[in-house]
Short mmCIF file of C-alpha atoms and ligand atoms in Angstrom, two decimals:
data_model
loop_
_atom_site.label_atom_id
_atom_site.label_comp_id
_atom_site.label_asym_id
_atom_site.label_seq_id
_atom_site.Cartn_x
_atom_site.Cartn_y
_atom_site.Cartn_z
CA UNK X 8 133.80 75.79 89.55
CA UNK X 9 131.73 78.07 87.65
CA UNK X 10 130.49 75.39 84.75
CA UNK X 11 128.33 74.52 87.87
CA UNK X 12 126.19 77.14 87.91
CA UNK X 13 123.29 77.05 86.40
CA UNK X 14 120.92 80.07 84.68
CA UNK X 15 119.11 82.56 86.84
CA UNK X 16 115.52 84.05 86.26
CA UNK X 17 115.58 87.68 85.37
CA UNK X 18 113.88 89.87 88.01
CA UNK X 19 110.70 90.35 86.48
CA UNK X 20 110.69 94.25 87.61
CA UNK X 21 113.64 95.23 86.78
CA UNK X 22 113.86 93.53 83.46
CA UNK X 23 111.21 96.23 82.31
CA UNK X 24 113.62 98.97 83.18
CA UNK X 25 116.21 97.53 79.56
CA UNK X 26 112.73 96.62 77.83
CA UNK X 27 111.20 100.14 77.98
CA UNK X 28 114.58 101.42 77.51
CA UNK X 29 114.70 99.24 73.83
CA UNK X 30 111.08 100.42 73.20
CA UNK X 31 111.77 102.48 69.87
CA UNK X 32 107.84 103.87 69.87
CA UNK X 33 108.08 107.59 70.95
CA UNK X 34 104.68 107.63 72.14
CA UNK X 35 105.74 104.39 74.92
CA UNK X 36 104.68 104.53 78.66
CA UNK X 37 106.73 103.33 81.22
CA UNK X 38 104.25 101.89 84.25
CA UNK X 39 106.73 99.11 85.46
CA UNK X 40 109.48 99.53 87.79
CA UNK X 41 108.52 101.45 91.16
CA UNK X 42 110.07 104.80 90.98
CA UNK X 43 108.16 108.08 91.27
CA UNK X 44 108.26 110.54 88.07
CA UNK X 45 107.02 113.66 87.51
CA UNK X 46 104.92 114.70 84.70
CA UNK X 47 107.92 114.82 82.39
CA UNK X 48 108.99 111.33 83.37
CA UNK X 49 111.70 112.92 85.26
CA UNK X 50 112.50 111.18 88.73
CA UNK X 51 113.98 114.50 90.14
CA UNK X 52 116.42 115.07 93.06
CA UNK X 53 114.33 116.36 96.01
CA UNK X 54 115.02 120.05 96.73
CA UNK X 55 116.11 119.10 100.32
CA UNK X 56 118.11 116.17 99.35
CA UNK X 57 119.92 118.59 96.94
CA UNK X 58 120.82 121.36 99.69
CA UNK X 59 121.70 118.73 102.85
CA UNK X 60 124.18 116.98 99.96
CA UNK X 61 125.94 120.55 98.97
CA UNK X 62 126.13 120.62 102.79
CA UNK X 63 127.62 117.10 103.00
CA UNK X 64 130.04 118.05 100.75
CA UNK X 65 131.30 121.28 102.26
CA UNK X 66 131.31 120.32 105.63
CA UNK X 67 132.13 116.78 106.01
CA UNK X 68 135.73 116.66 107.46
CA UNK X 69 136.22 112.41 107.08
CA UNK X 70 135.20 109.28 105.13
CA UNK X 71 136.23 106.78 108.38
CA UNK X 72 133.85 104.29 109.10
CA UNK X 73 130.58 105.00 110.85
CA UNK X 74 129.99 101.88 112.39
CA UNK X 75 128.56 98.72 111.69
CA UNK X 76 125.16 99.62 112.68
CA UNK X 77 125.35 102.82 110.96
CA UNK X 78 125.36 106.50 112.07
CA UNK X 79 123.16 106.32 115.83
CA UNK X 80 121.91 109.60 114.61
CA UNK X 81 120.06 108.20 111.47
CA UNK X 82 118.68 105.45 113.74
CA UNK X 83 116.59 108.22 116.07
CA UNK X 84 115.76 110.06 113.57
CA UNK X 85 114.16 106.95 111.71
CA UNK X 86 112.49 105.71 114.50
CA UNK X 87 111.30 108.76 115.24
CA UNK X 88 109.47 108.90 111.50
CA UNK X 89 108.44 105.83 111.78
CA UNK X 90 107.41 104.82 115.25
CA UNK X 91 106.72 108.26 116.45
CA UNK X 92 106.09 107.20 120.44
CA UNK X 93 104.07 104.50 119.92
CA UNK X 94 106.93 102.39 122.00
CA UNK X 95 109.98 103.09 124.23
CA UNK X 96 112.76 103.67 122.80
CA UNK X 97 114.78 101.88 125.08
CA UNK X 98 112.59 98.39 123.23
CA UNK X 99 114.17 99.71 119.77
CA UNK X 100 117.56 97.84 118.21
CA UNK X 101 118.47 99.33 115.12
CA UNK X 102 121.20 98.87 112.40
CA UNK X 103 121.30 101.00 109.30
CA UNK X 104 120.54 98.71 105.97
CA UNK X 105 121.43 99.07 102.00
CA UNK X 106 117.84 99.93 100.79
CA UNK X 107 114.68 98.59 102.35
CA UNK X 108 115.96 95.23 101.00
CA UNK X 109 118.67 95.15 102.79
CA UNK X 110 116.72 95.47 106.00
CA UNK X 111 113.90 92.99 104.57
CA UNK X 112 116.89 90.75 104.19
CA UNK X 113 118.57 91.15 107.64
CA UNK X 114 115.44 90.68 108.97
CA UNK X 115 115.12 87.61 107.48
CA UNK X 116 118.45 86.48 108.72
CA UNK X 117 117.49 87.96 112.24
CA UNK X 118 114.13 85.13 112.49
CA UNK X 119 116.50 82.30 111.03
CA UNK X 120 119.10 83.01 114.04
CA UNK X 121 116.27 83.28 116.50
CA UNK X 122 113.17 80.61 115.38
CA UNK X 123 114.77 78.56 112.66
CA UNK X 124 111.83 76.66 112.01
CA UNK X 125 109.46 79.53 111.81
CA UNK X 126 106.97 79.75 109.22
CA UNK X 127 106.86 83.52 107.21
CA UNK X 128 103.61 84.40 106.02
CA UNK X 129 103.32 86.34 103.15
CA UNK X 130 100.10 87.97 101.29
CA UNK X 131 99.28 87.04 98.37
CA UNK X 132 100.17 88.66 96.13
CA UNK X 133 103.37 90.65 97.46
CA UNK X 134 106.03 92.05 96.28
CA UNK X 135 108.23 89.24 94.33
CA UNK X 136 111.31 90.09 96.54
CA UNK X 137 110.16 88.60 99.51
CA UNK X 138 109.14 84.90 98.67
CA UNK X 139 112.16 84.72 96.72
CA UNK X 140 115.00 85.44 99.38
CA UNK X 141 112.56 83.73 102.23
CA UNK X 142 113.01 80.94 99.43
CA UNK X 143 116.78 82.00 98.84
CA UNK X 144 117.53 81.91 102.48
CA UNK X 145 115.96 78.23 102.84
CA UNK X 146 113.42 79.71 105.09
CA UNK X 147 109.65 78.14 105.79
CA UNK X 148 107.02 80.29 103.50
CA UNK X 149 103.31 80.25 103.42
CA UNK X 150 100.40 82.30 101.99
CA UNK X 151 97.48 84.42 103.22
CA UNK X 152 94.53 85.80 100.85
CA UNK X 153 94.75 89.37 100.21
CA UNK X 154 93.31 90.57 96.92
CA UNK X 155 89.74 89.82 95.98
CA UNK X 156 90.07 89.82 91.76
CA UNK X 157 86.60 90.79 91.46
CA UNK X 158 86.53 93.73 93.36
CA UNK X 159 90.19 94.94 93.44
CA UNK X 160 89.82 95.36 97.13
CA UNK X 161 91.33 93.42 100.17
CA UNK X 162 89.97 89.33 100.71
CA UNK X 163 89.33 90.42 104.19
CA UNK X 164 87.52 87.44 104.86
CA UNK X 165 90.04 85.00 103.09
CA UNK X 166 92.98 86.92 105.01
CA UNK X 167 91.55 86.18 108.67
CA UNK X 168 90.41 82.45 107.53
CA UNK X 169 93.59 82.18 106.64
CA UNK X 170 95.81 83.56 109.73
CA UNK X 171 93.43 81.29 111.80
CA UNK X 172 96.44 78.39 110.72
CA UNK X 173 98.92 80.34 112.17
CA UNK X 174 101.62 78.74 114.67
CA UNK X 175 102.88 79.75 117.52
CA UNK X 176 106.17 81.92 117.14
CA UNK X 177 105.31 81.91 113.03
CA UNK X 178 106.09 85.83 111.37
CA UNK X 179 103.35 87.85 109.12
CA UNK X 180 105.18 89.64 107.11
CA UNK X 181 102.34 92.93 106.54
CA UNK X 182 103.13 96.02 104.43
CA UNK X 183 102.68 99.04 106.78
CA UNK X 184 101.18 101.03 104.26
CA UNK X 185 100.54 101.24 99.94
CA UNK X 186 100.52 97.55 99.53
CA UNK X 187 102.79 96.58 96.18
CA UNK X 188 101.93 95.24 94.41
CA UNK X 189 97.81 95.86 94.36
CA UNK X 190 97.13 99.35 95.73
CA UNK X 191 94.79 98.09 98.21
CA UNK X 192 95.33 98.35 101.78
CA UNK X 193 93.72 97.25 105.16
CA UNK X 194 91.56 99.43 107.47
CA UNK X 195 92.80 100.70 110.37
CA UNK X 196 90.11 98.83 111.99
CA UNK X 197 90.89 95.95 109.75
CA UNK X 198 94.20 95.85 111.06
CA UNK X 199 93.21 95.28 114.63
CA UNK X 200 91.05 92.40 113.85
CA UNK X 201 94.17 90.70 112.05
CA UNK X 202 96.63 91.89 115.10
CA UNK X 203 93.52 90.41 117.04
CA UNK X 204 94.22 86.77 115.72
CA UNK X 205 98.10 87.30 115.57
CA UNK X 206 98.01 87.86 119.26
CA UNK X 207 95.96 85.18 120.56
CA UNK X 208 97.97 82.83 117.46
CA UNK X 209 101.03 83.94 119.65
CA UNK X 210 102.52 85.49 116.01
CA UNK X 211 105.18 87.92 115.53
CA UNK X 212 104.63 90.62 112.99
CA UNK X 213 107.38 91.80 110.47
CA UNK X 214 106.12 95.04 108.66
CA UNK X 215 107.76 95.91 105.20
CA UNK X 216 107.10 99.97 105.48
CA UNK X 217 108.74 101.36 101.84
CA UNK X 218 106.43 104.41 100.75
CA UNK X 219 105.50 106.13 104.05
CA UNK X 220 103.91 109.26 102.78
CA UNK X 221 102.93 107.92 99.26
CA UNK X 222 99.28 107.05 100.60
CA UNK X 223 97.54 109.28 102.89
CA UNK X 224 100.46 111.53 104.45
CA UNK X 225 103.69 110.56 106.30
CA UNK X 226 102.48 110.78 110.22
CA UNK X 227 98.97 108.54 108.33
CA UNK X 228 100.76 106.13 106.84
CA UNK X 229 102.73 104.75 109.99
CA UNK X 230 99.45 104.33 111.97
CA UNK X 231 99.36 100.88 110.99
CA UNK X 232 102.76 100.52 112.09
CA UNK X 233 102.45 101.89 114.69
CA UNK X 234 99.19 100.52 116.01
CA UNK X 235 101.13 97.00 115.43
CA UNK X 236 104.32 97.97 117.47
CA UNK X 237 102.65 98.66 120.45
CA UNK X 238 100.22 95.66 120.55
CA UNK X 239 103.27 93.26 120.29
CA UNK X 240 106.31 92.20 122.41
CA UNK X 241 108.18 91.56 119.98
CA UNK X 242 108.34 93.59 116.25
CA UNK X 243 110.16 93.44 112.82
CA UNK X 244 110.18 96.69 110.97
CA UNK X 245 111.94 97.22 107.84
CA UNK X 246 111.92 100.52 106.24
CA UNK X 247 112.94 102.02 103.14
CA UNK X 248 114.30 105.71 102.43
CA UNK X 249 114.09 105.28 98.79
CA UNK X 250 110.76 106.34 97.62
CA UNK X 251 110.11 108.81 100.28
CA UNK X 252 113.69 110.92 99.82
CA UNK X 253 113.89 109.78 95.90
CA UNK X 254 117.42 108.11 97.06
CA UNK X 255 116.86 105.22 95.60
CA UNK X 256 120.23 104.50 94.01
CA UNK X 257 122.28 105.65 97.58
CA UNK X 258 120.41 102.29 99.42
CA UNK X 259 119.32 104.01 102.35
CA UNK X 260 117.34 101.89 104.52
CA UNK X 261 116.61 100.82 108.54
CA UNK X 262 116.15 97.56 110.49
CA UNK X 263 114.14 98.10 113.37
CA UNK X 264 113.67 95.04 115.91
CA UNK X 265 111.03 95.70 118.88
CA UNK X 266 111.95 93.67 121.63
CA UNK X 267 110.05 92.79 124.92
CA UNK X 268 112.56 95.42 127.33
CA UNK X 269 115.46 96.77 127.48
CA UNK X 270 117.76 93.93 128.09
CA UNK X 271 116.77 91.98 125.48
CA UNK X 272 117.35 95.10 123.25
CA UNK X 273 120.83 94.97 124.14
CA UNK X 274 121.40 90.95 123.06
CA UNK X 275 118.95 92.23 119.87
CA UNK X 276 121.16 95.08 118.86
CA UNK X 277 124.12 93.03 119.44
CA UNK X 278 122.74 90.24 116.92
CA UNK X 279 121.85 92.97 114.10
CA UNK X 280 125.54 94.50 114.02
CA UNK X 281 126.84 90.52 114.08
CA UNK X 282 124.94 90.48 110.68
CA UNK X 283 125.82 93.74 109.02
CA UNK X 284 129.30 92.88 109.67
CA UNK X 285 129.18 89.25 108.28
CA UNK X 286 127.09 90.73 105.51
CA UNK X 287 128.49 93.73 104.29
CA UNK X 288 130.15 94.96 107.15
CA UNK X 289 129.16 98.66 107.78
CA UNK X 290 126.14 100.08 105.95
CA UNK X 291 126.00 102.64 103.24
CA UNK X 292 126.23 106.24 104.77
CA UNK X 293 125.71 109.32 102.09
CA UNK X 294 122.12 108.33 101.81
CA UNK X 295 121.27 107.96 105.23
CA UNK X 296 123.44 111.02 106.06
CA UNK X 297 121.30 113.31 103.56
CA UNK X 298 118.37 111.67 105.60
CA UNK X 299 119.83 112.77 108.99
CA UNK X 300 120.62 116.15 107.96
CA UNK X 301 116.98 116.86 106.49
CA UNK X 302 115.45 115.52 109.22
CA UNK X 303 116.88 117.20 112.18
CA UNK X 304 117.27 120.68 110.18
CA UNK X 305 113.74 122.09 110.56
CA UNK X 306 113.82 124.27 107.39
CA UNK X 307 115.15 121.23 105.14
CA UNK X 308 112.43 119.23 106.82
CA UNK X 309 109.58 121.30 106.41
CA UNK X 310 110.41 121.43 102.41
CA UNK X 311 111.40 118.15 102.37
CA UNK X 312 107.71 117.24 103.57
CA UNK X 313 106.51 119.67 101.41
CA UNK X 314 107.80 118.11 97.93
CA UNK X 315 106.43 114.98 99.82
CA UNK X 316 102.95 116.44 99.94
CA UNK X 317 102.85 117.63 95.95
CA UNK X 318 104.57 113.90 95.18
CA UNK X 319 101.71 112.46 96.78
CA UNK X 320 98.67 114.54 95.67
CA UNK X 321 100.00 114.01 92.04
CA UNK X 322 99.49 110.78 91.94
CA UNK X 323 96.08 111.01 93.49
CA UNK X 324 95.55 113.16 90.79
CA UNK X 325 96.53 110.72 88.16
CA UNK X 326 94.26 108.03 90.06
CA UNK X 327 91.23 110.41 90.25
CA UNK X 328 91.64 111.09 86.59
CA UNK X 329 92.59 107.84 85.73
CA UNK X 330 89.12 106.27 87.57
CA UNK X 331 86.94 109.42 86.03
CA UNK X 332 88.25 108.52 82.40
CA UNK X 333 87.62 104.98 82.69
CA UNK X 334 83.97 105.61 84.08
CA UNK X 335 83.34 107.90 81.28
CA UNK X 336 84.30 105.26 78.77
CA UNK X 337 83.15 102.18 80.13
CA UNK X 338 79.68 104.21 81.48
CA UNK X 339 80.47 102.00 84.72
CA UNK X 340 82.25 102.16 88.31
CA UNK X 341 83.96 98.76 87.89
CA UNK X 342 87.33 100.95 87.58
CA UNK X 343 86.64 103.15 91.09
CA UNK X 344 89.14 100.91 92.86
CA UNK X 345 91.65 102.72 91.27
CA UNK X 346 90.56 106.32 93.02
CA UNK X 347 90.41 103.70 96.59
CA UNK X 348 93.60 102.58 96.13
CA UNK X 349 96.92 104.28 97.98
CA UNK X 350 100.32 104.32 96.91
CA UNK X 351 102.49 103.99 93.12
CA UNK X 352 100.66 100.60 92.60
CA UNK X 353 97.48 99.51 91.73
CA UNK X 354 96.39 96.43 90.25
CA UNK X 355 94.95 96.60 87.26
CA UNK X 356 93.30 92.69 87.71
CA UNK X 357 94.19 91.37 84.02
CA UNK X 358 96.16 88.35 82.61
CA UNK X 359 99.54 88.49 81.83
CA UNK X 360 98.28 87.58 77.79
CA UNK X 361 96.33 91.43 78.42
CA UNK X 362 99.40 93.35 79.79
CA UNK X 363 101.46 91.68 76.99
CA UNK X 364 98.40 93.29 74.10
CA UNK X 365 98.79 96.51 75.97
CA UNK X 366 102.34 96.25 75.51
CA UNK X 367 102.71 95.05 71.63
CA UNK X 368 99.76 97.22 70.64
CA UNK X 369 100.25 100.53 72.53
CA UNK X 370 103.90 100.65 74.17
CA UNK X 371 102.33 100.30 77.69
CA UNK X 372 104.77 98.60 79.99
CA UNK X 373 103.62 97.28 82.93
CA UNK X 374 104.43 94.19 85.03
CA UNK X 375 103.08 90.71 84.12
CA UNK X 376 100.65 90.47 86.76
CA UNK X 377 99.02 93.84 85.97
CA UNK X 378 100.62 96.33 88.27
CA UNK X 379 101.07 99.84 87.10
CA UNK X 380 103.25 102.45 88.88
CA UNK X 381 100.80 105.10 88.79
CA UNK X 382 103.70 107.74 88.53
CA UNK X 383 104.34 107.03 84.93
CA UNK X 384 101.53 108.84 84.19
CA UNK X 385 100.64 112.18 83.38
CA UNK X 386 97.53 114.45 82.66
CA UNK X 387 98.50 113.71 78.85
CA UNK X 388 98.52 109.62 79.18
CA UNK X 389 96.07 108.58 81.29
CA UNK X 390 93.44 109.13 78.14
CA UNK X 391 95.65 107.58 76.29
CA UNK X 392 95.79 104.06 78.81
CA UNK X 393 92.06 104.69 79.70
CA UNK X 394 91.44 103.80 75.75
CA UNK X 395 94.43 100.81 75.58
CA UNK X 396 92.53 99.46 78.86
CA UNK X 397 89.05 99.67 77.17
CA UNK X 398 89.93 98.81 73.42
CA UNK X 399 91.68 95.52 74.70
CA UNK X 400 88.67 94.71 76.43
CA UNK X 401 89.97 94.48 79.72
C1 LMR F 529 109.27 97.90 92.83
O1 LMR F 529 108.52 97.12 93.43
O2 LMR F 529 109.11 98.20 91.62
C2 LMR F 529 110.38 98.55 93.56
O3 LMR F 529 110.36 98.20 94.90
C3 LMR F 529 111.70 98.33 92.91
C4 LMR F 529 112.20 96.94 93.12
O4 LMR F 529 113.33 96.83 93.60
O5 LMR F 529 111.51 95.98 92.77
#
């Protein structure tokens, strides 16, 4: 049986993690995979994530199942993070996922039980995850214009020409905030032109939400979201716990599916525990336990939000300096975008035969299509890839 299989592609993200490890140059910088770390390339345990695990550990009394859609606790506590009030809860199904891909990829499963002929849009770029289980999955796929190369900013223009071929009943897959894998994110205002188009196209949106509170603050960063909730009947929300807790390894993640009322909640929430339980049965629980516990303790939270806050102004640190460095030694503003952008990522806009001279000629890893994870920088390195940027020409 197995002689019939034939060779998979590596995931091009993850490979970097065993190439930077094998990098033998002390002086290497590690911009590739999308995990936060702090100025000593640490990627530390959260303070609250520490405490609500010693309490885990003293207090909990059982390892029995939780259920297949997860603890109901971690579900109202998610959707209250995320969605805030911008809908009623009695429109929310939920099921507990592994990781944000777990929910991208129930999701996925959800549409191809409910419109199997529905088309998912994607931007272009996105993160490489998504076309490839859409693809995996034997799903319909197409492409909207995001990134303008020129100016590192959103194609606003190209997007909106682009949703105009939209179908009836076809899902947009949008990131809700800190677009990976460019940095650059839609307006507010920009936003309600697109949900302008999806509505009259008759669309359903699917929003991939993984760094709430990486970009402009945690309640900021699900406007979007929920600005699109509440114009819609029916919603796909898939959020991650990963980047936001640093839990990455515990695969803590949500499905949220907004439907029209209550009653077809019920059928909704009954179709996203038939797919946990053909898929992995029950979900993880320590991670979205630890995310339960901080989030309903107000002292855990209020740290919890705090470590957020310093996470996040870091790396707008790192951008600022990043974009001042690169003006002083270019004497231009063609590198601004990278102050603009919001999130780990930004886009550097270089070929893969550029990221590969940064790589053999200074140790700066970074993925093929130019995306650096702005966390794997410090005060000390970004001079450092200011010059590798500059010297290579880019
Ligand atoms: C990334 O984009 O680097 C992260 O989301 C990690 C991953 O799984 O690709």
């Amino acid at each position: 049986m197995l002689e019939n299989l034939s060779a998979q592609p590596a995931d091009k993200i993850l490979a970097l993690i065993a190439e930077f490890k094998a990098e033998t140059r002390p002086d290497k910088i590690d911009l590739g995979v999308g995990v936060y770390k702090d100025a000593t390339g640490n990627t530390p345990v959260m303070r609250a994530v520490k405490e609500a695990e010693r309490r885990l550990v003293a207090d909990q009394t059982s390892k029995a199942y939780t259920g297949i859609a997860g603890d109901p606790a971690f579900s109202e506590v998610m959707i209250d993070l995320v969605l805030g009030d911008s809908v009623a809860r009695a429109r929310v199904a939920a099921v507990a996922t592994p990781g944000g891909t777990g929910a991208i990829r129930q999701a996925l499963e959800l549409v191809r039980l409910a419109a199997q002929k529905a088309t998912v849009w994607l931007s272009n770029p996105t993160w490489p995850n998504h076309p490839s289980i859409i693809k995996y999955l034997g799903m319909n796929m197409a492409e909207y214009r995001y990134f303008d190369s020129e100016t590192r900013g959103v194609d606003f223009e190209g997007l909106m020409s682009d949703l105009e071929n939209l179908s009836e009943g076809d899902v947009v897959l949008l990131h809700g905030c800190c677009h990976n894998p460019t940095g650059a994110n839609l307006s507010y205002e920009q936003m309600a032109q697109v949900i302008g188009v999806m509505q009259k196209k008759r669309a359903v949106p699917f929003v991939d939400i993984a760094y709430q509170g990486f970009g402009d603050g945690l309640a900021e960063d699900a406007r979007i979201t929920r600005l699109i909730a509440r114009s819609f009947d029916n919603c796909l929300i898939a959020a991650s716990c990963s980047k936001n807790f640093g839990i990455y390894r515990e695969r803590t993640g949500i499905l949220m599916a907004i439907a029209k009322d209550a009653d077809q909640q019920g059928i909704t929430q009954q179709n996203l525990a038939f797919l946990n339980r053909q898929n992995f049965s029950s979900p993880p629980d320590h991670g979205a336990r630890v995310v339960t516990t901080i989030l309903q303790d107000p002292d855990l939270r209020a740290d919890w939000e705090a470590e957020l806050e310093e996470t996040r102004n870091g790396m707008l640190a790192l951008r600022q300096q990043l974009a001042d460095e690169l003006k002083r030694l270019t004497n231009s503003d063609r590198f601004d975008f990278l102050a603009h952008h919001r999130g780990m990522f930004s886009r550097l806009g270089t070929t893969p035969e550029m990221v590969e001279k940064l790589r053999a000629e200074h140790g700066i890893y970074m993925v093929g299509d130019s995306r650096m994870n702005i966390a794997g920088l410090n005060a000390q390195t970004v001079p450092i890839l200011a010059k590798a940027i500059v010297d290579a020409g880019i």
